[in-house]
Coordinates of C-alpha atoms and ligand atoms in Angstrom, one line a residue:
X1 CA 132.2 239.9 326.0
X2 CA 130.4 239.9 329.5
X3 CA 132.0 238.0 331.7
X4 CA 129.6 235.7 333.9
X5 CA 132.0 236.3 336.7
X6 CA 135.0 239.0 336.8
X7 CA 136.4 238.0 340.3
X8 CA 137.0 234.3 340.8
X9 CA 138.9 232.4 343.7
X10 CA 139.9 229.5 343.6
X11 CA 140.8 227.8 346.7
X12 CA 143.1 224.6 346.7
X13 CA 145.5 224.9 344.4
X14 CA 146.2 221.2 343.5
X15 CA 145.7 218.9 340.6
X16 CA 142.2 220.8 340.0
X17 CA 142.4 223.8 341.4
X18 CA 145.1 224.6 339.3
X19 CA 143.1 223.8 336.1
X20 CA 140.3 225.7 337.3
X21 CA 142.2 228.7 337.7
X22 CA 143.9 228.3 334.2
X23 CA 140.8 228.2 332.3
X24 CA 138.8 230.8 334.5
X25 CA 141.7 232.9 333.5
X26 CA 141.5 232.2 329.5
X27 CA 138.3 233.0 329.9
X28 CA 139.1 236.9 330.8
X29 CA 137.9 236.9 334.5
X30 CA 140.4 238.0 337.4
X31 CA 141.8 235.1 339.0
X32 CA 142.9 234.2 342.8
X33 CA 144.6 230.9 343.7
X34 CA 144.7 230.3 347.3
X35 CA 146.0 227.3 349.0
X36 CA 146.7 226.9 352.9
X37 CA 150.2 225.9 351.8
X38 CA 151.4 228.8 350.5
X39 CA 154.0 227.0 348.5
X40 CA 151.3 225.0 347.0
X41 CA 149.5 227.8 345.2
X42 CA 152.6 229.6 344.0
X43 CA 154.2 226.3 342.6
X44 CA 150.5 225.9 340.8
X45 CA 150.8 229.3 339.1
X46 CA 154.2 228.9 338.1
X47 CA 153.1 225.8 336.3
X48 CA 150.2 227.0 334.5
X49 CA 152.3 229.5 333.3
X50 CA 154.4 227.0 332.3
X51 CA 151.7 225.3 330.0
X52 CA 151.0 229.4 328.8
X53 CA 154.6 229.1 327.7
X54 CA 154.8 226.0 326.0
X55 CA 151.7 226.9 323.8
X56 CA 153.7 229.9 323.1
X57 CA 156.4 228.0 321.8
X58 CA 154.0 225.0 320.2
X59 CA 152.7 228.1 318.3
X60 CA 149.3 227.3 319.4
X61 CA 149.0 230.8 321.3
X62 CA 150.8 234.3 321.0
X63 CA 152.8 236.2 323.7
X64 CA 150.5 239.1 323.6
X65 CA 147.8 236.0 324.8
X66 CA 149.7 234.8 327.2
X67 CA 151.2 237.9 329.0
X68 CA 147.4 238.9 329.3
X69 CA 146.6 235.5 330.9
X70 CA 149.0 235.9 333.0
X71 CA 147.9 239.4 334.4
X72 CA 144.7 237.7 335.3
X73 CA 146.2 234.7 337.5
X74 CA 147.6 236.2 341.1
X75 CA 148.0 233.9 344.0
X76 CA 146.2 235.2 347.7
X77 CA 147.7 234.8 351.1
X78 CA 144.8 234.8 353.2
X79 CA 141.1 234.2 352.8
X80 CA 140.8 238.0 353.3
X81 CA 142.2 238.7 350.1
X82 CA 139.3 236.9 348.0
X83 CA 136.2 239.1 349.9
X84 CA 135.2 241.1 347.0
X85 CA 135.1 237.5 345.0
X86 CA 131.6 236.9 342.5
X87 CA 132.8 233.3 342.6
X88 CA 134.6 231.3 345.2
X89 CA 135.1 228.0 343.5
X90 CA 136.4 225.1 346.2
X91 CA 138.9 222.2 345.0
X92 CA 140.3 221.4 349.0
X93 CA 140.9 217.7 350.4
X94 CA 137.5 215.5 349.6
X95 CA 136.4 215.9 354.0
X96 CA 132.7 217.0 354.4
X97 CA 133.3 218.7 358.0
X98 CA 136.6 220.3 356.4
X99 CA 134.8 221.8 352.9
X100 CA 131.8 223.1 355.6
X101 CA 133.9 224.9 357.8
X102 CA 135.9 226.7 354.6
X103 CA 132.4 228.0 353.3
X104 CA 131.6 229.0 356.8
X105 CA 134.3 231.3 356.6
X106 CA 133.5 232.6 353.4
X107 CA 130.1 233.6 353.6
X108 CA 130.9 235.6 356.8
X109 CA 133.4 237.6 354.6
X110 CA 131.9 237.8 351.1
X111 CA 129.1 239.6 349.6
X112 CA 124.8 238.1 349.7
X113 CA 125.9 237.7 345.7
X114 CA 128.4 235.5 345.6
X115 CA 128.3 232.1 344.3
X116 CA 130.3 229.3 346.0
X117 CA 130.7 226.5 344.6
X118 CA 132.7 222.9 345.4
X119 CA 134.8 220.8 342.8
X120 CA 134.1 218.1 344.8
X121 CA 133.2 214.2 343.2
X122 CA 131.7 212.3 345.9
X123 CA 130.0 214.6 348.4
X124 CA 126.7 215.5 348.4
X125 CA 126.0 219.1 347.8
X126 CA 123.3 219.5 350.0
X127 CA 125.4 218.2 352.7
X128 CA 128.0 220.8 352.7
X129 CA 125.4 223.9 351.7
X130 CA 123.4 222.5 355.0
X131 CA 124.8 225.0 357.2
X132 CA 125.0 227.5 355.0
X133 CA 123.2 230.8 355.5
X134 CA 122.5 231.3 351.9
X135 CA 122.0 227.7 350.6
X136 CA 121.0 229.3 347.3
X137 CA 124.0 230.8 346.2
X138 CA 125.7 227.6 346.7
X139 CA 126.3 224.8 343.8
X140 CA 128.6 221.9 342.4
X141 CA 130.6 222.8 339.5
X142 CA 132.0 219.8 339.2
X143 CA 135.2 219.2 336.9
X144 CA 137.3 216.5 335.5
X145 CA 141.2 215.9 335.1
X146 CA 142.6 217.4 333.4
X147 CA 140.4 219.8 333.7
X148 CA 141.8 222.4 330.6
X149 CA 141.7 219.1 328.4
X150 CA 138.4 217.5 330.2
X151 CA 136.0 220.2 328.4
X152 CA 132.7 218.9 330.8
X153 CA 131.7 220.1 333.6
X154 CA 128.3 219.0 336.3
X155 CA 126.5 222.1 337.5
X156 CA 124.9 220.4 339.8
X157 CA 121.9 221.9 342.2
X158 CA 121.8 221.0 345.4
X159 CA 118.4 220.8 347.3
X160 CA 118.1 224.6 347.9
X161 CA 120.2 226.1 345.1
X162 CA 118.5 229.0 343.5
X163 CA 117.9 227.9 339.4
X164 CA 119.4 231.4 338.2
X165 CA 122.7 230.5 340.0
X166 CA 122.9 227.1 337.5
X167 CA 122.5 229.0 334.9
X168 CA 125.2 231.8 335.7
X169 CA 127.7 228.3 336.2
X170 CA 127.2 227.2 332.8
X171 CA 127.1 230.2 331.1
X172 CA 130.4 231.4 332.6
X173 CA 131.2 227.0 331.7
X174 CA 130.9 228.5 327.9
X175 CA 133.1 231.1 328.7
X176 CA 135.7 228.8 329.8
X177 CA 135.4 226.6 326.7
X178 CA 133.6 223.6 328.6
X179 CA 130.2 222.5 327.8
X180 CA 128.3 222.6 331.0
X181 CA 125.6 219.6 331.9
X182 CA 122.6 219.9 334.6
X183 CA 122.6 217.1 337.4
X184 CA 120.4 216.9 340.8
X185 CA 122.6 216.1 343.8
X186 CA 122.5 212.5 343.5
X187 CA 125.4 210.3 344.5
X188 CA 128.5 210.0 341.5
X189 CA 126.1 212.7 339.7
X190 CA 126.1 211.8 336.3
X191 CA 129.3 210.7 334.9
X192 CA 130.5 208.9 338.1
X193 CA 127.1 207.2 338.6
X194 CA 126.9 206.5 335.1
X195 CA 130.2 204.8 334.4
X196 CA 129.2 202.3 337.4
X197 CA 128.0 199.8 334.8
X198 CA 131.7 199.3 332.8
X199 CA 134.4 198.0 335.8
X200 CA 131.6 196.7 337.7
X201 CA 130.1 194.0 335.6
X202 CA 134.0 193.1 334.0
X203 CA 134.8 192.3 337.6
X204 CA 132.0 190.0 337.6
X205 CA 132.7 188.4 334.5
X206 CA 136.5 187.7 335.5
X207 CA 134.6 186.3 338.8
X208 CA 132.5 184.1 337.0
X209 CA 136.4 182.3 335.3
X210 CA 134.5 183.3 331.6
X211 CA 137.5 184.5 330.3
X212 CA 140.7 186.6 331.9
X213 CA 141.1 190.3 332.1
X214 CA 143.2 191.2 329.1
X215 CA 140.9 189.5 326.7
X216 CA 138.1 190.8 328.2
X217 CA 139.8 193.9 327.4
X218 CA 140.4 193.0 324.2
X219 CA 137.1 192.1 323.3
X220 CA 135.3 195.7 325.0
X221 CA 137.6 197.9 323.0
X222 CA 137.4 195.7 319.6
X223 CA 133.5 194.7 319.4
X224 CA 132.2 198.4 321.0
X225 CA 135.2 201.0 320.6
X226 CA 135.9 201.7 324.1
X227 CA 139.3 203.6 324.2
X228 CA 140.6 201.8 327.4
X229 CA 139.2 198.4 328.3
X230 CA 137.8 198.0 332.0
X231 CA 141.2 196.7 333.8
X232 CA 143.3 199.0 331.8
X233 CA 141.1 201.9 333.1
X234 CA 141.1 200.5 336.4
X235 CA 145.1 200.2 336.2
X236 CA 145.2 204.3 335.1
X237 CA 142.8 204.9 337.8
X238 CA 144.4 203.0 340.3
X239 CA 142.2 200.7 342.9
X240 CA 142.8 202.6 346.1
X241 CA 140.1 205.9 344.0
X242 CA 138.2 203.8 342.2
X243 CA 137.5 200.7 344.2
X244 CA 136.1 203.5 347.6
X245 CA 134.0 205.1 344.3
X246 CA 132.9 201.9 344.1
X247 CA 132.3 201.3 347.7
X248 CA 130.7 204.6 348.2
X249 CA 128.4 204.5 345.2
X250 CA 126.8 201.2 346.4
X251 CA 126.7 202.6 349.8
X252 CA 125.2 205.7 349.1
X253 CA 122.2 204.2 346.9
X254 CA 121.4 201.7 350.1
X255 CA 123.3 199.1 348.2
X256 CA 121.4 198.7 345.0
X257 CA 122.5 195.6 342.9
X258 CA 123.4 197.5 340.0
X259 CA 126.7 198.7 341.6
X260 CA 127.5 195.8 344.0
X261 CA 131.7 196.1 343.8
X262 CA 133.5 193.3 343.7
X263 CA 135.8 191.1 346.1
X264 CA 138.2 191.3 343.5
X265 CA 138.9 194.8 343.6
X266 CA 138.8 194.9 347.6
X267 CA 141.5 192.0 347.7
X268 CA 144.1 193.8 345.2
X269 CA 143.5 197.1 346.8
X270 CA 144.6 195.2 350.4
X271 CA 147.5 194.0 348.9
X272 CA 148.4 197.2 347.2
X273 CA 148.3 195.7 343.6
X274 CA 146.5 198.6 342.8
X275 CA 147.8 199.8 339.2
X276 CA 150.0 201.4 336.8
X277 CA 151.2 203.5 339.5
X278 CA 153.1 201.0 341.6
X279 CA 153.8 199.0 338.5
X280 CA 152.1 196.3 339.2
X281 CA 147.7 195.9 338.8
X282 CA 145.7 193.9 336.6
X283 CA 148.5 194.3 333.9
X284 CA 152.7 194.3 335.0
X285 CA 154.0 197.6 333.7
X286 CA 157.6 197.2 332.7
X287 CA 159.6 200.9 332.3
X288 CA 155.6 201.9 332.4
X289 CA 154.2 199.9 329.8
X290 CA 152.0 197.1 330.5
X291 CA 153.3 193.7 329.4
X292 CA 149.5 191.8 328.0
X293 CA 150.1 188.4 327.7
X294 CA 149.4 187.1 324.2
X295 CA 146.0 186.2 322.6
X296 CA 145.8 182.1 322.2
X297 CA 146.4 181.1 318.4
X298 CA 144.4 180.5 315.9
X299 CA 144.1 176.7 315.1
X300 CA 145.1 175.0 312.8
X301 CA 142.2 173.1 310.8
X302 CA 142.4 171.2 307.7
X303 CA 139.0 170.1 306.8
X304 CA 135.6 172.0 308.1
X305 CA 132.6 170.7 309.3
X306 CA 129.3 171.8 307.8
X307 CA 127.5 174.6 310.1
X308 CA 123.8 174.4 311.0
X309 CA 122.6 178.0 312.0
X310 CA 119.5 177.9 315.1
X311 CA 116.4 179.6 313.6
X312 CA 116.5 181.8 316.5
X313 CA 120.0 183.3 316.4
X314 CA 120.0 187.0 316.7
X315 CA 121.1 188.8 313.2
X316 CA 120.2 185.8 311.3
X317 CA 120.6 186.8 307.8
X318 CA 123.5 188.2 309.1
X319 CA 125.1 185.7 310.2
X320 CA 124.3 183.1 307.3
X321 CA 126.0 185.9 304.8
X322 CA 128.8 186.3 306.8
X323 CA 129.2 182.2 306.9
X324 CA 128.8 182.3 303.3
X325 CA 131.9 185.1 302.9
X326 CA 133.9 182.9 304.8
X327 CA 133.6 179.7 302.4
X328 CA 131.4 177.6 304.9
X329 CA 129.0 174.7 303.8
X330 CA 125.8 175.5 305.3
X331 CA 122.9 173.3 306.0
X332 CA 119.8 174.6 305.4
X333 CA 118.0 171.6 306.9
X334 CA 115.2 171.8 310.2
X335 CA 118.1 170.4 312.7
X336 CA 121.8 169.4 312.1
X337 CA 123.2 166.3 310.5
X338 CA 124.9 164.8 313.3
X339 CA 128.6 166.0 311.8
X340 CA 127.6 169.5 311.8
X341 CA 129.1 172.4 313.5
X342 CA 125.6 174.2 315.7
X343 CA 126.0 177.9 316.0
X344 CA 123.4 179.7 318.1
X345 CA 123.2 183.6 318.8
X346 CA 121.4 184.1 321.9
X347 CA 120.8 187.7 323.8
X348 CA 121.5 187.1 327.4
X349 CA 121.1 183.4 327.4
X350 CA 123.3 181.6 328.2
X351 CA 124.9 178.5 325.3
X352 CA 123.9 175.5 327.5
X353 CA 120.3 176.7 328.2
X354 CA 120.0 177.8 325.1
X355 CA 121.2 173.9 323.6
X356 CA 118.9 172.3 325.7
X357 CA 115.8 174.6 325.0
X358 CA 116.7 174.1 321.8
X359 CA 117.2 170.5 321.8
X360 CA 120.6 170.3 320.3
X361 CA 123.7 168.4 320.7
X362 CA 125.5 170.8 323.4
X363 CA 128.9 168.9 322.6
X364 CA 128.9 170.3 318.6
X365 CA 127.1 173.6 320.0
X366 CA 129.2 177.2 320.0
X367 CA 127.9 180.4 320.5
X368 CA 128.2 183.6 318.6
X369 CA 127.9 186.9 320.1
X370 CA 125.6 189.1 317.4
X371 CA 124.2 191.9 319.7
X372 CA 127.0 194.4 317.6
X373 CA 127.0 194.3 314.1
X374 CA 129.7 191.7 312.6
X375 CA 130.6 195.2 310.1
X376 CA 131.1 197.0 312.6
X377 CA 133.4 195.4 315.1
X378 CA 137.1 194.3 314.8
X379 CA 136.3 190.7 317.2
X380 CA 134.2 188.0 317.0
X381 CA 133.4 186.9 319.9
X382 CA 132.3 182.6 319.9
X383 CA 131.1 181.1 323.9
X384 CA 131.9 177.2 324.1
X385 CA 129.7 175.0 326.8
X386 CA 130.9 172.6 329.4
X387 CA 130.1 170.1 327.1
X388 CA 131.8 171.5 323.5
X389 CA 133.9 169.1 321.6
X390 CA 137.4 170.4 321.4
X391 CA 137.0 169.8 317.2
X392 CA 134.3 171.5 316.9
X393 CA 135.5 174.9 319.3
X394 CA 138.7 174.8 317.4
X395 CA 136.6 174.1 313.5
X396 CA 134.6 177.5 314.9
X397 CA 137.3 179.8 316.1
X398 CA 139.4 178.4 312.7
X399 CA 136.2 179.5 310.4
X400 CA 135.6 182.9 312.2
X401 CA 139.1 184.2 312.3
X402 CA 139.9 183.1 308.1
X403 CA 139.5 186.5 306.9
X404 CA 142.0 187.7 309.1
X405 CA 139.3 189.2 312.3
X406 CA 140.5 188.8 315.6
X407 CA 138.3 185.9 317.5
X408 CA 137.8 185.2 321.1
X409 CA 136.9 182.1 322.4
X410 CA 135.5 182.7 326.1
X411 CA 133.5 180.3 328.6
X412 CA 130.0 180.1 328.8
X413 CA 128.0 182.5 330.5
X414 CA 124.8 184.2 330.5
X415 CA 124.9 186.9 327.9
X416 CA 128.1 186.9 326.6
X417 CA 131.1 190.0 327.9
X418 CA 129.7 192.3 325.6
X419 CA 126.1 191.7 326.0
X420 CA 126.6 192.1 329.9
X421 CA 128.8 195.0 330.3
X422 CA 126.9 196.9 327.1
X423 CA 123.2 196.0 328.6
X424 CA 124.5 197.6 332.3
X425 CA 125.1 200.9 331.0
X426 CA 122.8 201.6 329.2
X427 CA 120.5 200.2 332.2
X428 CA 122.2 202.2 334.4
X429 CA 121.6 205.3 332.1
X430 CA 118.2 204.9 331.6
X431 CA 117.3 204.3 335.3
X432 CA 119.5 207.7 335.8
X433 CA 116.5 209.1 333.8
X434 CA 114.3 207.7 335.6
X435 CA 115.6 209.1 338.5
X436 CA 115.7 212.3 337.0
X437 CA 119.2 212.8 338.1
X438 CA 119.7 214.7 334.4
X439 CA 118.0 214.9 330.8
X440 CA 119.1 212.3 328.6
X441 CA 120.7 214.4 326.4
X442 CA 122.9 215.6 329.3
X443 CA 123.7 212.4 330.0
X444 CA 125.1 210.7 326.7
X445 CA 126.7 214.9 326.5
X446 CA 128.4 214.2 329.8
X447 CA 129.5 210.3 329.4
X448 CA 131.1 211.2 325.5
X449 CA 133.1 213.9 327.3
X450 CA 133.8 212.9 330.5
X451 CA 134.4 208.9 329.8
X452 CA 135.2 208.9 326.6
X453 CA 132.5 206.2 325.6
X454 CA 132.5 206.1 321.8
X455 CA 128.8 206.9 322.1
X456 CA 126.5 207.8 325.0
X457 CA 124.8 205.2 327.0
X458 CA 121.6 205.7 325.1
X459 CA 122.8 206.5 322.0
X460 CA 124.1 203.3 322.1
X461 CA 121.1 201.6 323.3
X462 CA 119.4 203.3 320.3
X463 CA 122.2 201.9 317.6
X464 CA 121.5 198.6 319.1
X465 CA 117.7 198.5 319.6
X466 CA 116.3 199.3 323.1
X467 CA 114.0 195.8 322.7
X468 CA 117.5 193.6 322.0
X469 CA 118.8 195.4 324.9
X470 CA 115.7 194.6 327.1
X471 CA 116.4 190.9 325.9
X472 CA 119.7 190.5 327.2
X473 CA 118.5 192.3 330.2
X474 CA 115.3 190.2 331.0
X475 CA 117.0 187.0 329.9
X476 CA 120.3 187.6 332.2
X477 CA 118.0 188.0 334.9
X478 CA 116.7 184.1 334.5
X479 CA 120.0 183.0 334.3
X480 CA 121.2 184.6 337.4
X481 CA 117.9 185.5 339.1
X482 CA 120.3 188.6 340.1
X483 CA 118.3 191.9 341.0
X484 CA 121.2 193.7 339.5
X485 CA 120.0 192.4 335.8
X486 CA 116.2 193.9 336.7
X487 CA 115.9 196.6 333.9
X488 CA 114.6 200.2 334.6
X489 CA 111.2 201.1 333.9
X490 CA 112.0 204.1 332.0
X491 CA 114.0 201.5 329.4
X492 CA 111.0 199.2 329.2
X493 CA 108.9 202.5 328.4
X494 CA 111.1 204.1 326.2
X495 CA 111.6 200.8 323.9
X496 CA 109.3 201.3 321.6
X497 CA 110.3 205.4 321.0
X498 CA 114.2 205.0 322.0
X499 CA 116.1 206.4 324.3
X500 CA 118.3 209.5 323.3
X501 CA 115.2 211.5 321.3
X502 CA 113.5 214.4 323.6
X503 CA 110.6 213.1 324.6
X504 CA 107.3 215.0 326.0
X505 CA 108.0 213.6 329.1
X506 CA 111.4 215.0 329.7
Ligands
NAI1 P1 144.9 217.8 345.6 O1 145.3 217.0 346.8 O2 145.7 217.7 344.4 O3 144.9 219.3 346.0 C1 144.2 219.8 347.1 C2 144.8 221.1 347.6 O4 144.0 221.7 348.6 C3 146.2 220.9 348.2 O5 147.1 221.8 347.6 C4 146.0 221.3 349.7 O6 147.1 221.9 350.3 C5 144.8 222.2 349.6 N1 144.0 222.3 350.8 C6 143.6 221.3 351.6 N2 142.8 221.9 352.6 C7 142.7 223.2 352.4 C8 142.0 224.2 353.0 N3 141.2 224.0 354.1 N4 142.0 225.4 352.5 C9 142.8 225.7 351.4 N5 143.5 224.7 350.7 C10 143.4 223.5 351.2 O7 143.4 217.4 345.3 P2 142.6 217.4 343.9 O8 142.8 216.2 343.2 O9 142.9 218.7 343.2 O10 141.1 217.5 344.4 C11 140.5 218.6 345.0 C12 139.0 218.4 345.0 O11 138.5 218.1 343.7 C13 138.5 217.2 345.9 O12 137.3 217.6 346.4 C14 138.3 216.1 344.8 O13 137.4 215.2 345.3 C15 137.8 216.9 343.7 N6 138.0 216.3 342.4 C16 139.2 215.6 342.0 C17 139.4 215.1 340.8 C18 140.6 214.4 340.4 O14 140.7 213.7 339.4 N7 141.7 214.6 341.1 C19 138.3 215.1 339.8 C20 137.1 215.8 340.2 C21 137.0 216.4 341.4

């Protein structure tokens, strides 16, 4: 095979440099690690030999392999040693003046054809090349960790990068075994920008008192697959990265609405609650497990009210079989009898409005969030109003929950947790294509891999219909009159086609 690049460096031999290094050395080229600490990049090789090993002994790899591997992975003592380099990637301390002064350095001693590039996450690109003599050989190549297991990386051109340079990056990203995505120097580039829309709008939700962070949780990972819900994530992340992402993010974009942070996330960070690291986050880890404080019971109720369903709810038929499966009596009538149970299904309304609009009794009123199908999720989520009768929210959660699905009751709110947090990123997503930051296949590619979203953001929006999404969008925006709800014009345009298909326009 022809290797995109024979002779790498790597410089910074830390949490990524070190996976860097590994899989640039799988992939057959000749590897350099080189680390001002000296210590730093010999401790690195000896334990990425150590994962070589254990593969040996997992019988995942042979000796033969691994003694070749290790030929290929040599640690440097100066910057001298990595001149005849055909890539120099950089994975150093996250300081702009620090990474410019490094590539300083290493243009004066390389060759015109060799491609730097920086690992870093939150810099911009063209900021560091600036000063560069050869702006075009430069690039991001950014990667995730851990980066043998992350298998994405952003190639990612910065004002002045020459096109034939991306494509060297992610043809030696194949080499490697990653798949390789195409992002314009934008701040978070793809996957950090694009995951702005999860922890963001779940702070605001715990903000608003509609329901507490573990079954918020609960519900995200149940009714839309997420692996990890929001404060969980948050806890891994821990608040003193992800709440300056935050920070940054907002900052960077001239604080746009859509990824306002949160004054909850600010607080804990001051008081060093910051996450599974120091034990103690959203969740209290106990011998590093998180102690989740119990879901509320289901009530006990011995007779059931009849259930009216609002002409309007969302999924309809839907819902009227699924009451049916469940043994409820339902009234078919123009408007409740005044004993029954009143279920609406709103997208991005809110259960009072939506009473009131409606003209029904808000104290016998319960929403029902239907924006997923009921199939396809393992929660039922049901939103009570100031004014709900305690019968008649305990009659509803009873009713949902008798064949054995987990139900949430939460406090009204405009649009529901799932509605909100689902209608954000895929907003987010599309108004990334608008921007042009990458294609949209790139982005649901690079979200799947590098978030581990069950689907992409507009994959998603596809399963659930770009025009429902719109809905929630356009209606949270009454209830709050919040800018951040406003939804991209590339989502309004792409409605009517979808949103992950290649388009002429792309
Ligand atoms: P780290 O702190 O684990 O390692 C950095 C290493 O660079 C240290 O060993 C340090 O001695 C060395 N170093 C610092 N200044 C240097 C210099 N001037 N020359 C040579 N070596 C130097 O950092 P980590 O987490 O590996 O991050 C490195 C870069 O990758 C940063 O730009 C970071 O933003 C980026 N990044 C980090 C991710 C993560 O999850 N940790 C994910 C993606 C990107």
């Amino acid at each position: 095979m022809n290797i995109a690049f024979n002779q790498v460096a790597v410089i910074g031999a830390g949490a990524m440099g070190r996976g860097i290094a590994q899989i640039a050395a799988q992939a057959g080229s000749h590897v350099f690690l080189y680390d001002t600490q000296a210590e730093a990049s010999l401790k690195a090789k000896d334990a990425v030999y150590q994962v070589w090993d254990t593969l040996v002994v997992k019988g995942r790899l042979d000796a033969a392999t691994v003694a070749n591997y290790k030929s290929k992975l040599n640690t440097a003592n100066s910057l001298q040693q990595l001149k005849h380099s055909e890539l120099i990637v950089e994975a150093i301390v996250e300081r702009l003046d620090i990474k410019k002064s490094l590539f300083a350095e290493l243009e004066n001693l390389v060759s015109d054809t060799t491609v730097l590039v920086t690992n870093t996450s939150s810099l911009s690109v063209t900021a560091i090349a600036a000063s560069l003599q050869r702006p075009a050989q430069f690039a991001g190549y950014h990667f995730f960790n851990p980066v043998p297991l992350m298998k994405v990386v952003e190639v990612i051109a910065g004002l002045k990068t020459h096109p034939a340079v991306c494509l060297q990056l992610t043809e030696f990203a194949k080499q490697m075994g990653h798949t390789a995505v195409q992002a314009h120097d934008t701040p978070g580039f793809i996957v950090n920008h694009a995951g702005r829309g999860y922890g963001t709008e779940a702070l605001r939700i715990v903000s608003e008192g509609v329901a507490d962070f573990a079954t918020i949780d609960r519900i995200l990972k149940d009714q839309v697959g997420f692996k990890l819900g929001p404060f969980e994530l948050f806890d891994l992340t821990a608040l003193d990265v992800s709440h300056p992402v935050m920070e940054s993010i907002y900052n960077q974009y001239y604080q746009e609405p859509r990824y306002r942070p949160s004054v909850i996330t600010a607080q804990r960070l001051a008081g060093g609650v910051v996450g599974k690291k120091v034990g103690e986050g959203f969740y209290t880890y106990v011998d590093g497990k998180a102690v989740v404080p119990p879901e509320p019971a289901v009530p006990e109720v011995k007779e059931f009210p009849p259930v009216w369903v609002s002409p309007r709810a969302s999924r309809r038929m839907e819902l009227l079989q699924l009451l049916k499966d469940l043994g409820a009596t339902l009234e078919t009538g123009a408007s409740p009898s005044p004993s029954a149970l009143t279920l609406v299904a709103p997208l991005g309304f809110d259960v009072t409005t939506v009473a009131v609009v409606e003209r029904l009794d808000p104290a016998r009123t319960i929403g029902i969030d239907m924006l997923f199908d009921d199939a396809a999720t393992k929660r039922r989520v049901l939103a009570t109003n100031p004014a709900t009768r305690s019968d008649m929210r305990d009659a509803a959660h009873a009713l949902f929950a008798k064949d054995g699905k987990a139900v949430s009751v939460v406090r009204d709110s405009g649009g529901f947790i799932t509605q909100r947090v689902v209608a954000n990123i895929v907003n987010i997503a599309a108004d990334m294509c608008q921007q042009g930051v990458c294609s949209p296949q790139d982005l649901d590619v690079a979200v799947t891999l590098g978030l581990g979203y069950p689907l992409g953001p507009l994959a998603l929006g596809d399963k659930l219909g770009p025009t429902n999404v719109l809905e929630v969008l356009f209606n949270l925006q009454t209830v709050y009159g919040d800018p951040r709800y406003r939804p991209s014009p590339w989502l309004r345009r792409r409605g009517a086609i979808g949103l992950s298909l290649l388009h002429t326009e792309d």
